XYZ file of C-alpha atoms in Angstrom:
231
model
C 20.669 -24.141 21.430
C 18.416 -21.836 23.416
C 14.788 -21.899 22.207
C 13.635 -18.733 20.484
C 11.288 -16.783 22.721
C 11.476 -13.049 22.011
C 10.661 -12.222 18.381
C 10.600 -8.741 16.862
C 7.952 -8.356 14.167
C 8.985 -5.451 11.954
C 5.819 -4.061 10.416
C 2.486 -3.387 12.073
C 0.187 -3.965 9.116
C -2.281 -6.861 8.833
C 0.496 -9.370 8.055
C 2.626 -8.257 10.985
C -0.319 -8.275 13.382
C -1.416 -11.761 12.278
C 2.165 -13.016 12.611
C 2.483 -11.626 16.143
C -0.805 -13.218 17.210
C 0.286 -16.643 15.955
C 3.715 -16.322 17.541
C 2.026 -15.603 20.857
C -0.240 -18.618 20.426
C 2.857 -20.744 19.800
C 4.256 -19.670 23.148
C 6.683 -16.967 22.025
C 6.971 -13.317 23.049
C 6.409 -11.162 19.954
C 6.974 -7.404 19.856
C 5.590 -5.350 16.976
C 7.645 -2.439 15.631
C 5.774 -0.081 13.281
C 7.391 3.043 11.869
C 4.062 4.849 11.532
C 0.723 3.741 12.992
C -0.488 0.234 13.805
C -2.548 -1.056 10.900
C -0.123 -0.057 8.149
C -1.789 0.108 4.758
C -5.192 -0.603 6.293
C -5.307 3.145 6.871
C -5.345 3.684 3.087
C -8.522 1.624 2.607
C -11.734 3.629 2.703
C -14.087 1.398 0.731
C -15.974 -1.370 2.541
C -14.211 -4.684 3.116
C -14.955 -7.449 0.630
C -12.396 -10.198 1.286
C -12.185 -10.603 5.068
C -14.417 -13.382 6.476
C -16.686 -12.057 9.188
C -16.168 -8.435 8.123
C -17.844 -8.346 4.705
C -19.169 -4.857 3.985
C -17.659 -3.414 7.161
C -15.497 -0.323 7.397
C -11.805 -1.152 7.819
C -11.802 0.661 11.174
C -13.972 -2.154 12.576
C -11.394 -4.768 11.544
C -8.497 -2.695 12.870
C -10.218 -2.150 16.218
C -10.779 -5.912 16.523
C -7.112 -6.651 15.746
C -5.886 -4.051 18.238
C -8.166 -5.510 20.902
C -6.695 -8.973 20.279
C -3.181 -7.608 20.697
C -4.107 -5.956 24.005
C -5.879 -9.065 25.283
C -2.876 -11.231 24.433
C -0.423 -8.809 26.028
C 1.568 -8.227 22.839
C 3.798 -5.148 23.008
C 3.445 -2.628 20.174
C 6.030 0.078 19.429
C 4.545 2.682 17.108
C 6.746 5.352 15.568
C 9.743 2.996 15.677
C 11.560 2.755 12.354
C 13.813 -0.320 12.501
C 17.069 0.155 10.581
C 19.291 -2.738 11.675
C 19.493 -6.041 13.552
C 22.703 -7.358 15.091
C 22.266 -11.126 14.994
C 25.291 -11.763 17.208
C 24.236 -9.332 19.937
C 20.522 -9.917 19.345
C 19.872 -6.186 19.242
C 17.371 -4.360 17.077
C 18.265 -0.737 16.302
C 15.754 1.986 15.403
C 16.332 5.203 13.475
C 16.386 7.251 16.688
C 19.205 5.106 18.098
C 17.066 3.119 20.517
C 17.905 -0.598 20.791
C 15.750 -3.573 21.756
C 16.574 -7.194 22.512
C 15.170 -9.857 20.198
C 16.320 -13.402 19.532
C 14.831 -13.367 16.051
C 13.219 -10.968 13.594
C 10.252 -11.382 11.276
C 10.116 -8.818 8.469
C 6.585 -7.881 7.418
C 6.882 -4.532 5.576
C 3.668 -4.907 3.610
C 2.919 -4.459 -0.070
C 5.427 -2.521 -2.105
C 4.513 -0.872 -5.388
C 6.937 -1.536 -8.242
C 8.549 1.416 -9.951
C 7.886 2.289 -13.566
C 11.015 1.400 -15.511
C 10.850 4.346 -17.890
C 12.772 7.596 -18.371
C 11.504 10.150 -15.884
C 10.091 7.570 -13.457
C 11.336 9.773 -10.614
C 8.512 12.183 -11.449
C 5.869 9.637 -10.467
C 4.389 10.892 -7.213
C 5.043 8.924 -4.037
C 1.942 10.350 -2.377
C -0.757 7.976 -1.211
C -4.337 8.340 -2.395
C -5.249 9.957 0.921
C -2.438 12.481 0.494
C -3.530 13.223 -3.080
C -7.061 13.849 -1.859
C -5.682 16.473 0.497
C -3.963 18.290 -2.363
C -5.711 21.198 -4.169
C -5.517 19.391 -7.515
C -6.861 21.409 -10.424
C -5.551 19.182 -13.208
C -5.837 15.540 -14.127
C -4.335 12.584 -12.258
C -3.011 9.686 -14.332
C -3.203 6.320 -12.550
C -1.149 3.405 -13.891
C -2.287 -0.108 -12.955
C -5.091 -2.604 -13.310
C -5.541 -4.014 -9.804
C -7.667 -3.154 -6.803
C -5.345 -0.407 -5.570
C -5.363 1.419 -8.896
C -9.133 1.174 -9.243
C -9.771 2.155 -5.634
C -7.558 5.223 -6.097
C -9.459 6.151 -9.265
C -12.793 5.759 -7.491
C -11.816 7.766 -4.434
C -10.317 10.608 -6.444
C -13.173 10.723 -8.937
C -15.841 10.641 -6.239
C -14.030 13.549 -4.572
C -14.382 15.575 -7.759
C -10.856 15.060 -9.106
C -10.207 14.445 -12.811
C -8.773 10.950 -13.311
C -7.806 8.536 -16.069
C -6.590 4.932 -15.815
C -3.794 3.393 -17.870
C -3.228 -0.381 -18.081
C -0.813 -2.360 -20.239
C -3.243 -5.239 -20.750
C -6.834 -5.479 -21.986
C -8.108 -7.175 -18.823
C -7.917 -6.179 -15.179
C -7.145 -7.860 -11.880
C -9.428 -5.443 -10.036
C -12.602 -6.909 -8.598
C -15.691 -6.714 -10.831
C -17.594 -4.289 -8.589
C -14.687 -1.820 -8.753
C -14.661 -2.110 -12.541
C -18.416 -1.536 -12.698
C -18.175 1.564 -10.534
C -15.345 2.980 -12.660
C -17.475 2.489 -15.795
C -20.515 4.028 -14.086
C -18.503 7.128 -13.186
C -17.291 7.455 -16.759
C -13.609 7.399 -15.783
C -11.492 7.187 -18.968
C -9.669 3.844 -19.178
C -6.885 3.142 -21.699
C -6.063 -0.553 -22.194
C -3.078 -2.081 -24.021
C -1.322 1.181 -23.222
C 2.071 1.739 -21.627
C 3.902 4.714 -20.197
C 7.046 5.327 -22.249
C 8.456 8.463 -20.633
C 7.650 11.231 -18.155
C 9.012 14.766 -18.176
C 8.260 17.641 -15.793
C 6.328 20.652 -17.035
C 5.084 23.814 -15.414
C 2.325 22.722 -13.080
C 2.645 18.978 -13.701
C 4.182 16.370 -15.980
C 3.977 15.333 -19.625
C 3.513 11.600 -20.145
C 4.207 9.693 -23.358
C 1.578 6.974 -23.782
C 2.026 4.184 -26.296
C -1.246 2.565 -27.329
C -2.086 -0.220 -29.784
C -2.343 2.206 -32.712
C -0.638 5.426 -31.762
C 1.750 7.165 -29.377
C 0.635 10.433 -27.819
C 1.662 12.935 -25.191
C -0.680 14.018 -22.420
C -0.179 16.702 -19.803
C -1.430 15.892 -16.324
C -0.932 17.391 -12.913
C 0.204 14.171 -11.287
C 1.002 10.548 -12.153
C 0.724 7.696 -9.656
C 1.603 4.032 -10.266
C -0.060 1.109 -8.506
C 1.529 -1.788 -10.349
C 2.670 -3.856 -7.391
């Protein structure tokens, strides 16, 4: 059996970049394929880094620049704007959405974090926009954010600090978000509803109506947009 040398890494986020670097160190020839821009979801982080050794308190752009430099120094090929749609294991060909094909003996799939969908009637009305995209919208109404982790709290902080009206909904009474995020949310006076679930979403003129079931009552609220970060 011929040793594996050329490996396609599908996904150019932090996981894909780290994988490619280690493959190169192990003597293989990795190629990174990223459908958007190298860095993946790092581009959605605007708050200072807290969990990356050697980069505590730094802007994510510093980390990304360091990773890109490592890729260049190691001679790892990067294909940005290449959306991989198929891999023919027999022919060892990777196919992209534009029809272009590339040879690879093996594929590593590193698509990054995926947010789970709300399993409720009307879930299709939950916006698929990122926090950055929401910030670019001329929002006049309230944004409802569902989730209790770092991504939900970071979204609430960014939107609130930009002058948007926000409220957080979480199905438990405790959060996975880091303590400093929780403290900042409290300091900004962002409304937080615990032990509360989304039961249904229906479109209205200028937004959506959301049915919220709390520990004591069920109520309907009208908001301009709903976003879920429950992954």
